[in-house]
Amino acid sequence: MRITVVTPTYNEAENLPKLVSALFSLPLDINVLVVDDNSPDGTGRVADELVSKYPGRIEVLHRPGKMGLRSAYLNGFQKVMDGSVDAIVQMDADFSHDPSALLDMASLLQVNDVVLGSRYVKGGSVDERWPLWRRSLSAFGNYYARTILGLPLHDVTTGYRMWRRETLQQVPFERIQSNGYVFLVEMAYLAHCLEFKIGEAPIYFADRRWGKSKMSIKIQMEAAFRIWQVWWHYRDLRKAGRSARL
C-alpha cells in the first residue's frame, strides 16, 4: 500500500525532522507532503532541507500565510491524488499523533473506506498529564458533536485519519464550509452521510512534545455552535446517502 501523509504545519520547525524520521522508520511505503503556511520559525525552510535529505519521499506545498486547516488539507489532497497513492493520511506534525499507530490503521483500512485514530475506543487514551478539566472538555466535545449529528463513532474530532484514495475521490469537497477544527467533524459527518464504511483504531493521544498548542477555549466554543450549522447544511445528503457520491 502506497501511503502519503499530509501534514499541515505552522511553526513546527523543531518537530518536523523528528516526525519525518519516525515515519520513514516504519515498515510501510510512506511519502510525506508538508503543507506549510509560511511559518515564521522557518518550518518551510526545514521542510525543503528534508526534501534534499530524503529525495523522492517528501514534497512541500508552500502557502503565503495562515489559510486554515480546511484549505491546507484540501490543497494537500488535491496535490497527492494527482500522483501514485493508495491511501492518504491526515496527521498533526506535533507528535500528538503517534506515527506507529499507522500500522494498525493501515491494516484496518483493508476492510474500511476510512479509518479514524480514536482516543475513545477500547485501547485508546489521552495524555495522562492532562488535567481533569481538559479530559472532560475533550470527552464532552466528542459526545456533543456525535450526539447532535447522530454519528455512530467514538471519536469524531480526531485529526488522525487514513483514507482510501478512491474514497476521497468520491467526496464533494466543494460542500465543506467549516474551517479550523470543525472541519474534522464535518469531514467525518460527510463520510457518514455518503455511507462510507468507517473504522476506528485505538490511539494514545499525547500532548505535543515541543512548541505551543494552537487549541483554545474560544476555538472550542466556536466549534460547538458550528456543529449545528453542519447538521443543517447536510440535510439533503442525509437523505441521498450513497447516491450523492461523486
C-alpha atoms as a PDB file:
ATOM      1  CA  MET A   1       0.000   0.000   0.000  1.00  0.00           C
ATOM      2  CA  ARG A   2       1.450   3.344  -1.071  1.00  0.00           C
ATOM      3  CA  ILE A   3       0.698   5.871   1.668  1.00  0.00           C
ATOM      4  CA  THR A   4       1.113   9.642   1.630  1.00  0.00           C
ATOM      5  CA  VAL A   5       0.974  11.532   4.922  1.00  0.00           C
ATOM      6  CA  VAL A   6      -0.369  15.073   4.562  1.00  0.00           C
ATOM      7  CA  THR A   7       0.697  17.228   7.500  1.00  0.00           C
ATOM      8  CA  PRO A   8      -0.151  20.944   7.733  1.00  0.00           C
ATOM      9  CA  THR A   9       2.497  22.967   9.549  1.00  0.00           C
ATOM     10  CA  TYR A  10       2.752  26.331  11.237  1.00  0.00           C
ATOM     11  CA  ASN A  11       5.790  26.822  13.464  1.00  0.00           C
ATOM     12  CA  GLU A  12       6.774  23.142  13.607  1.00  0.00           C
ATOM     13  CA  ALA A  13      10.467  23.520  12.726  1.00  0.00           C
ATOM     14  CA  GLU A  14      11.533  21.592  15.828  1.00  0.00           C
ATOM     15  CA  ASN A  15       9.043  18.768  15.359  1.00  0.00           C
ATOM     16  CA  LEU A  16       9.139  18.161  11.621  1.00  0.00           C
ATOM     17  CA  PRO A  17      12.554  16.454  11.229  1.00  0.00           C
ATOM     18  CA  LYS A  18      11.764  14.121  14.142  1.00  0.00           C
ATOM     19  CA  LEU A  19       8.356  13.284  12.698  1.00  0.00           C
ATOM     20  CA  VAL A  20       9.728  12.532   9.234  1.00  0.00           C
ATOM     21  CA  SER A  21      12.447  10.306  10.702  1.00  0.00           C
ATOM     22  CA  ALA A  22       9.844   8.391  12.744  1.00  0.00           C
ATOM     23  CA  LEU A  23       7.564   7.928   9.734  1.00  0.00           C
ATOM     24  CA  PHE A  24      10.330   6.656   7.485  1.00  0.00           C
ATOM     25  CA  SER A  25      11.433   4.148  10.124  1.00  0.00           C
ATOM     26  CA  LEU A  26       8.078   2.337   9.846  1.00  0.00           C
ATOM     27  CA  PRO A  27       7.783  -0.825   7.707  1.00  0.00           C
ATOM     28  CA  LEU A  28       5.362   0.963   5.371  1.00  0.00           C
ATOM     29  CA  ASP A  29       5.649   2.530   1.923  1.00  0.00           C
ATOM     30  CA  ILE A  30       5.302   6.161   3.080  1.00  0.00           C
ATOM     31  CA  ASN A  31       5.767   9.525   1.425  1.00  0.00           C
ATOM     32  CA  VAL A  32       5.135  12.889   3.088  1.00  0.00           C
ATOM     33  CA  LEU A  33       3.540  16.112   1.887  1.00  0.00           C
ATOM     34  CA  VAL A  34       4.201  19.110   4.126  1.00  0.00           C
ATOM     35  CA  VAL A  35       1.716  21.969   3.716  1.00  0.00           C
ATOM     36  CA  ASP A  36       3.392  24.971   5.308  1.00  0.00           C
ATOM     37  CA  ASP A  37       1.684  28.319   5.835  1.00  0.00           C
ATOM     38  CA  ASN A  38       4.816  30.474   5.711  1.00  0.00           C
ATOM     39  CA  SER A  39       5.793  29.632   9.296  1.00  0.00           C
ATOM     40  CA  PRO A  40       7.764  32.455  10.962  1.00  0.00           C
ATOM     41  CA  ASP A  41      10.052  29.894  12.635  1.00  0.00           C
ATOM     42  CA  GLY A  42      11.343  28.641   9.283  1.00  0.00           C
ATOM     43  CA  THR A  43       9.418  25.364   9.081  1.00  0.00           C
ATOM     44  CA  GLY A  44       9.185  25.762   5.306  1.00  0.00           C
ATOM     45  CA  ARG A  45      12.957  26.031   5.015  1.00  0.00           C
ATOM     46  CA  VAL A  46      13.409  22.979   7.235  1.00  0.00           C
ATOM     47  CA  ALA A  47      10.952  21.082   5.042  1.00  0.00           C
ATOM     48  CA  ASP A  48      12.926  22.000   1.929  1.00  0.00           C
ATOM     49  CA  GLU A  49      16.101  20.678   3.583  1.00  0.00           C
ATOM     50  CA  LEU A  50      14.316  17.398   4.298  1.00  0.00           C
ATOM     51  CA  VAL A  51      13.424  17.130   0.596  1.00  0.00           C
ATOM     52  CA  SER A  52      17.149  17.080  -0.152  1.00  0.00           C
ATOM     53  CA  LYS A  53      17.824  14.598   2.641  1.00  0.00           C
ATOM     54  CA  TYR A  54      15.083  12.179   1.537  1.00  0.00           C
ATOM     55  CA  PRO A  55      14.879  12.599  -2.265  1.00  0.00           C
ATOM     56  CA  GLY A  56      11.656  11.389  -3.811  1.00  0.00           C
ATOM     57  CA  ARG A  57       9.911  10.840  -0.486  1.00  0.00           C
ATOM     58  CA  ILE A  58       8.953  14.363   0.603  1.00  0.00           C
ATOM     59  CA  GLU A  59       7.165  17.218  -1.113  1.00  0.00           C
ATOM     60  CA  VAL A  60       6.459  20.677   0.247  1.00  0.00           C
ATOM     61  CA  LEU A  61       3.497  22.879  -0.574  1.00  0.00           C
ATOM     62  CA  HIS A  62       4.403  26.445   0.397  1.00  0.00           C
ATOM     63  CA  ARG A  63       1.486  28.796   1.032  1.00  0.00           C
ATOM     64  CA  PRO A  64       1.719  32.573   1.572  1.00  0.00           C
ATOM     65  CA  GLY A  65       0.282  32.649   5.109  1.00  0.00           C
ATOM     66  CA  LYS A  66      -2.183  31.122   7.554  1.00  0.00           C
ATOM     67  CA  MET A  67      -5.103  29.984   5.404  1.00  0.00           C
ATOM     68  CA  GLY A  68      -6.778  27.495   7.719  1.00  0.00           C
ATOM     69  CA  LEU A  69      -6.956  23.759   8.271  1.00  0.00           C
ATOM     70  CA  ARG A  70      -9.609  23.131   5.641  1.00  0.00           C
ATOM     71  CA  SER A  71      -7.695  24.638   2.743  1.00  0.00           C
ATOM     72  CA  ALA A  72      -4.439  23.068   3.960  1.00  0.00           C
ATOM     73  CA  TYR A  73      -5.904  19.589   3.734  1.00  0.00           C
ATOM     74  CA  LEU A  74      -7.966  20.169   0.610  1.00  0.00           C
ATOM     75  CA  ASN A  75      -4.956  21.642  -1.206  1.00  0.00           C
ATOM     76  CA  GLY A  76      -2.887  18.736   0.051  1.00  0.00           C
ATOM     77  CA  PHE A  77      -5.435  16.117  -1.041  1.00  0.00           C
ATOM     78  CA  GLN A  78      -5.622  17.632  -4.497  1.00  0.00           C
ATOM     79  CA  LYS A  79      -1.860  17.569  -4.891  1.00  0.00           C
ATOM     80  CA  VAL A  80      -1.261  13.996  -3.734  1.00  0.00           C
ATOM     81  CA  MET A  81      -4.218  12.489  -5.607  1.00  0.00           C
ATOM     82  CA  ASP A  82      -2.603  13.643  -8.828  1.00  0.00           C
ATOM     83  CA  GLY A  83       0.180  11.174  -8.101  1.00  0.00           C
ATOM     84  CA  SER A  84       0.511   7.462  -7.388  1.00  0.00           C
ATOM     85  CA  VAL A  85      -1.028   6.773  -3.976  1.00  0.00           C
ATOM     86  CA  ASP A  86      -3.372   4.203  -2.426  1.00  0.00           C
ATOM     87  CA  ALA A  87      -4.031   5.787   0.976  1.00  0.00           C
ATOM     88  CA  ILE A  88      -3.847   9.320   2.326  1.00  0.00           C
ATOM     89  CA  VAL A  89      -3.244  10.205   5.974  1.00  0.00           C
ATOM     90  CA  GLN A  90      -4.238  13.309   7.901  1.00  0.00           C
ATOM     91  CA  MET A  91      -1.748  13.839  10.692  1.00  0.00           C
ATOM     92  CA  ASP A  92      -0.563  16.603  13.015  1.00  0.00           C
ATOM     93  CA  ALA A  93       3.131  17.445  12.997  1.00  0.00           C
ATOM     94  CA  ASP A  94       3.454  17.923  16.763  1.00  0.00           C
ATOM     95  CA  PHE A  95       3.744  14.247  17.835  1.00  0.00           C
ATOM     96  CA  SER A  96       0.306  14.224  19.425  1.00  0.00           C
ATOM     97  CA  HIS A  97      -0.319  11.507  16.820  1.00  0.00           C
ATOM     98  CA  ASP A  98       1.972   8.510  17.311  1.00  0.00           C
ATOM     99  CA  PRO A  99       3.412   7.500  13.914  1.00  0.00           C
ATOM    100  CA  SER A 100       3.473   3.826  14.933  1.00  0.00           C
ATOM    101  CA  ALA A 101      -0.343   3.805  15.049  1.00  0.00           C
ATOM    102  CA  LEU A 102      -0.272   3.871  11.247  1.00  0.00           C
ATOM    103  CA  LEU A 103       0.494   0.157  11.272  1.00  0.00           C
ATOM    104  CA  ASP A 104      -2.863  -0.741  12.820  1.00  0.00           C
ATOM    105  CA  MET A 105      -4.671   1.919  10.813  1.00  0.00           C
ATOM    106  CA  ALA A 106      -3.268   0.566   7.536  1.00  0.00           C
ATOM    107  CA  SER A 107      -4.355  -2.943   8.490  1.00  0.00           C
ATOM    108  CA  LEU A 108      -7.872  -1.778   9.365  1.00  0.00           C
ATOM    109  CA  LEU A 109      -8.137   0.177   6.112  1.00  0.00           C
ATOM    110  CA  GLN A 110      -8.146  -3.128   4.244  1.00  0.00           C
ATOM    111  CA  VAL A 111     -11.790  -3.580   5.282  1.00  0.00           C
ATOM    112  CA  ASN A 112     -12.884   0.071   5.582  1.00  0.00           C
ATOM    113  CA  ASP A 113     -13.107   3.186   3.439  1.00  0.00           C
ATOM    114  CA  VAL A 114     -11.603   5.421   6.112  1.00  0.00           C
ATOM    115  CA  VAL A 115     -10.020   4.750   9.498  1.00  0.00           C
ATOM    116  CA  LEU A 116     -10.058   7.190  12.404  1.00  0.00           C
ATOM    117  CA  GLY A 117      -7.335   7.167  15.023  1.00  0.00           C
ATOM    118  CA  SER A 118      -9.611   7.078  18.050  1.00  0.00           C
ATOM    119  CA  ARG A 119      -8.906   8.087  21.633  1.00  0.00           C
ATOM    120  CA  TYR A 120     -12.256   6.843  22.867  1.00  0.00           C
ATOM    121  CA  VAL A 121     -12.480   3.236  21.710  1.00  0.00           C
ATOM    122  CA  LYS A 122     -11.198   0.359  23.829  1.00  0.00           C
ATOM    123  CA  GLY A 123      -7.423   0.616  23.958  1.00  0.00           C
ATOM    124  CA  GLY A 124      -7.381   4.356  23.161  1.00  0.00           C
ATOM    125  CA  SER A 125      -6.482   7.100  25.641  1.00  0.00           C
ATOM    126  CA  VAL A 126      -5.366  10.685  26.087  1.00  0.00           C
ATOM    127  CA  ASP A 127      -2.250  12.071  27.727  1.00  0.00           C
ATOM    128  CA  GLU A 128      -2.164  11.076  31.388  1.00  0.00           C
ATOM    129  CA  ARG A 129      -0.725  14.518  32.191  1.00  0.00           C
ATOM    130  CA  TRP A 130      -3.924  16.251  31.102  1.00  0.00           C
ATOM    131  CA  PRO A 131      -5.828  17.833  33.996  1.00  0.00           C
ATOM    132  CA  LEU A 132      -9.350  16.604  34.681  1.00  0.00           C
ATOM    133  CA  TRP A 133     -10.970  19.693  33.117  1.00  0.00           C
ATOM    134  CA  ARG A 134      -9.175  19.132  29.826  1.00  0.00           C
ATOM    135  CA  ARG A 135     -10.065  15.438  29.718  1.00  0.00           C
ATOM    136  CA  SER A 136     -13.684  16.295  30.471  1.00  0.00           C
ATOM    137  CA  LEU A 137     -13.809  19.028  27.837  1.00  0.00           C
ATOM    138  CA  SER A 138     -12.394  16.731  25.164  1.00  0.00           C
ATOM    139  CA  ALA A 139     -14.759  13.891  26.006  1.00  0.00           C
ATOM    140  CA  PHE A 140     -17.763  16.208  26.159  1.00  0.00           C
ATOM    141  CA  GLY A 141     -16.851  17.830  22.838  1.00  0.00           C
ATOM    142  CA  ASN A 142     -16.937  14.432  21.173  1.00  0.00           C
ATOM    143  CA  TYR A 143     -20.168  13.439  22.891  1.00  0.00           C
ATOM    144  CA  TYR A 144     -21.768  16.759  21.911  1.00  0.00           C
ATOM    145  CA  ALA A 145     -20.789  16.514  18.231  1.00  0.00           C
ATOM    146  CA  ARG A 146     -21.657  12.854  17.694  1.00  0.00           C
ATOM    147  CA  THR A 147     -24.975  13.189  19.542  1.00  0.00           C
ATOM    148  CA  ILE A 148     -26.156  16.180  17.512  1.00  0.00           C
ATOM    149  CA  LEU A 149     -25.024  14.636  14.228  1.00  0.00           C
ATOM    150  CA  GLY A 150     -26.123  11.108  15.070  1.00  0.00           C
ATOM    151  CA  LEU A 151     -22.687   9.680  14.327  1.00  0.00           C
ATOM    152  CA  PRO A 152     -22.153   6.040  15.351  1.00  0.00           C
ATOM    153  CA  LEU A 153     -18.498   6.761  16.125  1.00  0.00           C
ATOM    154  CA  HIS A 154     -16.493   7.232  19.308  1.00  0.00           C
ATOM    155  CA  ASP A 155     -14.044   9.967  18.247  1.00  0.00           C
ATOM    156  CA  VAL A 156     -15.346  12.438  15.663  1.00  0.00           C
ATOM    157  CA  THR A 157     -12.912  15.265  16.471  1.00  0.00           C
ATOM    158  CA  THR A 158      -9.719  13.275  15.986  1.00  0.00           C
ATOM    159  CA  GLY A 159      -7.340  14.729  13.435  1.00  0.00           C
ATOM    160  CA  TYR A 160      -5.574  11.418  12.823  1.00  0.00           C
ATOM    161  CA  ARG A 161      -7.163   9.672   9.828  1.00  0.00           C
ATOM    162  CA  MET A 162      -6.337   7.363   6.949  1.00  0.00           C
ATOM    163  CA  TRP A 163      -8.436   7.414   3.779  1.00  0.00           C
ATOM    164  CA  ARG A 164      -8.546   5.208   0.739  1.00  0.00           C
ATOM    165  CA  ARG A 165      -7.723   7.296  -2.306  1.00  0.00           C
ATOM    166  CA  GLU A 166     -10.923   6.221  -4.069  1.00  0.00           C
ATOM    167  CA  THR A 167     -12.953   7.307  -1.027  1.00  0.00           C
ATOM    168  CA  LEU A 168     -11.610  10.850  -1.142  1.00  0.00           C
ATOM    169  CA  GLN A 169     -12.193  10.939  -4.895  1.00  0.00           C
ATOM    170  CA  GLN A 170     -15.917  10.434  -4.258  1.00  0.00           C
ATOM    171  CA  VAL A 171     -16.248  13.193  -1.640  1.00  0.00           C
ATOM    172  CA  PRO A 172     -17.799  16.509  -2.801  1.00  0.00           C
ATOM    173  CA  PHE A 173     -15.222  18.767  -1.166  1.00  0.00           C
ATOM    174  CA  GLU A 174     -16.944  21.864  -2.502  1.00  0.00           C
ATOM    175  CA  ARG A 175     -19.680  21.240   0.049  1.00  0.00           C
ATOM    176  CA  ILE A 176     -17.328  21.637   3.008  1.00  0.00           C
ATOM    177  CA  GLN A 177     -17.725  25.019   4.697  1.00  0.00           C
ATOM    178  CA  SER A 178     -16.024  24.741   8.077  1.00  0.00           C
ATOM    179  CA  ASN A 179     -12.528  25.876   8.821  1.00  0.00           C
ATOM    180  CA  GLY A 180     -10.438  25.124  11.870  1.00  0.00           C
ATOM    181  CA  TYR A 181     -11.181  22.072  13.960  1.00  0.00           C
ATOM    182  CA  VAL A 182     -14.848  21.764  12.967  1.00  0.00           C
ATOM    183  CA  PHE A 183     -13.546  20.831   9.535  1.00  0.00           C
ATOM    184  CA  LEU A 184     -12.544  17.480  11.026  1.00  0.00           C
ATOM    185  CA  VAL A 185     -16.055  16.835  12.351  1.00  0.00           C
ATOM    186  CA  GLU A 186     -17.591  17.926   9.056  1.00  0.00           C
ATOM    187  CA  MET A 187     -15.413  15.522   7.051  1.00  0.00           C
ATOM    188  CA  ALA A 188     -16.364  12.629   9.319  1.00  0.00           C
ATOM    189  CA  TYR A 189     -20.041  13.538   9.029  1.00  0.00           C
ATOM    190  CA  LEU A 190     -19.805  13.871   5.261  1.00  0.00           C
ATOM    191  CA  ALA A 191     -18.258  10.392   5.023  1.00  0.00           C
ATOM    192  CA  HIS A 192     -21.067   9.050   7.219  1.00  0.00           C
ATOM    193  CA  CYS A 193     -23.787  10.714   5.116  1.00  0.00           C
ATOM    194  CA  LEU A 194     -22.256   9.180   1.986  1.00  0.00           C
ATOM    195  CA  GLU A 195     -22.424   5.769   3.707  1.00  0.00           C
ATOM    196  CA  PHE A 196     -18.725   5.030   3.610  1.00  0.00           C
ATOM    197  CA  LYS A 197     -17.520   2.319   5.972  1.00  0.00           C
ATOM    198  CA  ILE A 198     -15.661   3.989   8.841  1.00  0.00           C
ATOM    199  CA  GLY A 199     -13.337   2.084  11.168  1.00  0.00           C
ATOM    200  CA  GLU A 200     -11.690   3.248  14.377  1.00  0.00           C
ATOM    201  CA  ALA A 201      -8.229   2.220  15.552  1.00  0.00           C
ATOM    202  CA  PRO A 202      -7.244   2.937  19.172  1.00  0.00           C
ATOM    203  CA  ILE A 203      -4.554   5.580  19.644  1.00  0.00           C
ATOM    204  CA  TYR A 204      -2.801   7.252  22.533  1.00  0.00           C
ATOM    205  CA  PHE A 205      -3.147  10.997  22.094  1.00  0.00           C
ATOM    206  CA  ALA A 206      -0.092  12.655  23.583  1.00  0.00           C
ATOM    207  CA  ASP A 207       0.288  16.306  24.447  1.00  0.00           C
ATOM    208  CA  ARG A 208       2.633  17.956  21.990  1.00  0.00           C
ATOM    209  CA  ARG A 209       6.287  17.425  22.930  1.00  0.00           C
ATOM    210  CA  TRP A 210       7.651  20.711  21.635  1.00  0.00           C
ATOM    211  CA  GLY A 211       6.131  24.083  20.824  1.00  0.00           C
ATOM    212  CA  LYS A 212       2.852  25.659  21.844  1.00  0.00           C
ATOM    213  CA  SER A 213      -0.644  24.258  21.343  1.00  0.00           C
ATOM    214  CA  LYS A 214      -2.901  26.139  18.932  1.00  0.00           C
ATOM    215  CA  MET A 215      -6.122  24.988  20.659  1.00  0.00           C
ATOM    216  CA  SER A 216      -8.055  27.450  22.856  1.00  0.00           C
ATOM    217  CA  ILE A 217     -11.366  27.706  24.698  1.00  0.00           C
ATOM    218  CA  LYS A 218     -12.512  30.276  22.110  1.00  0.00           C
ATOM    219  CA  ILE A 219     -11.911  27.804  19.271  1.00  0.00           C
ATOM    220  CA  GLN A 220     -13.830  25.100  21.109  1.00  0.00           C
ATOM    221  CA  MET A 221     -16.790  27.397  21.873  1.00  0.00           C
ATOM    222  CA  GLU A 222     -16.980  28.412  18.222  1.00  0.00           C
ATOM    223  CA  ALA A 223     -16.891  24.740  17.259  1.00  0.00           C
ATOM    224  CA  ALA A 224     -19.882  23.978  19.500  1.00  0.00           C
ATOM    225  CA  PHE A 225     -22.004  26.483  17.579  1.00  0.00           C
ATOM    226  CA  ARG A 226     -20.833  25.399  14.149  1.00  0.00           C
ATOM    227  CA  ILE A 227     -21.803  21.761  14.735  1.00  0.00           C
ATOM    228  CA  TRP A 228     -25.421  22.838  14.316  1.00  0.00           C
ATOM    229  CA  GLN A 229     -24.558  24.522  11.022  1.00  0.00           C
ATOM    230  CA  VAL A 230     -23.008  21.265   9.795  1.00  0.00           C
ATOM    231  CA  TRP A 231     -26.156  19.346  10.750  1.00  0.00           C
ATOM    232  CA  TRP A 232     -28.348  21.774   8.778  1.00  0.00           C
ATOM    233  CA  HIS A 233     -26.023  22.057   5.783  1.00  0.00           C
ATOM    234  CA  TYR A 234     -26.110  18.314   5.034  1.00  0.00           C
ATOM    235  CA  ARG A 235     -29.815  17.656   5.452  1.00  0.00           C
ATOM    236  CA  ASP A 236     -30.025  16.738   1.754  1.00  0.00           C
ATOM    237  CA  LEU A 237     -27.123  14.279   1.910  1.00  0.00           C
ATOM    238  CA  ARG A 238     -28.654  12.528   4.892  1.00  0.00           C
ATOM    239  CA  LYS A 239     -31.458  11.515   2.535  1.00  0.00           C
ATOM    240  CA  ALA A 240     -29.369  10.965  -0.605  1.00  0.00           C
ATOM    241  CA  GLY A 241     -26.801   8.664   1.002  1.00  0.00           C
ATOM    242  CA  ARG A 242     -24.555   6.743  -1.425  1.00  0.00           C
ATOM    243  CA  SER A 243     -26.187   8.373  -4.447  1.00  0.00           C
ATOM    244  CA  ALA A 244     -24.510  11.690  -3.530  1.00  0.00           C
ATOM    245  CA  ARG A 245     -21.020  10.262  -4.039  1.00  0.00           C
ATOM    246  CA  LEU A 246     -19.102  11.676  -6.970  1.00  0.00           C
END
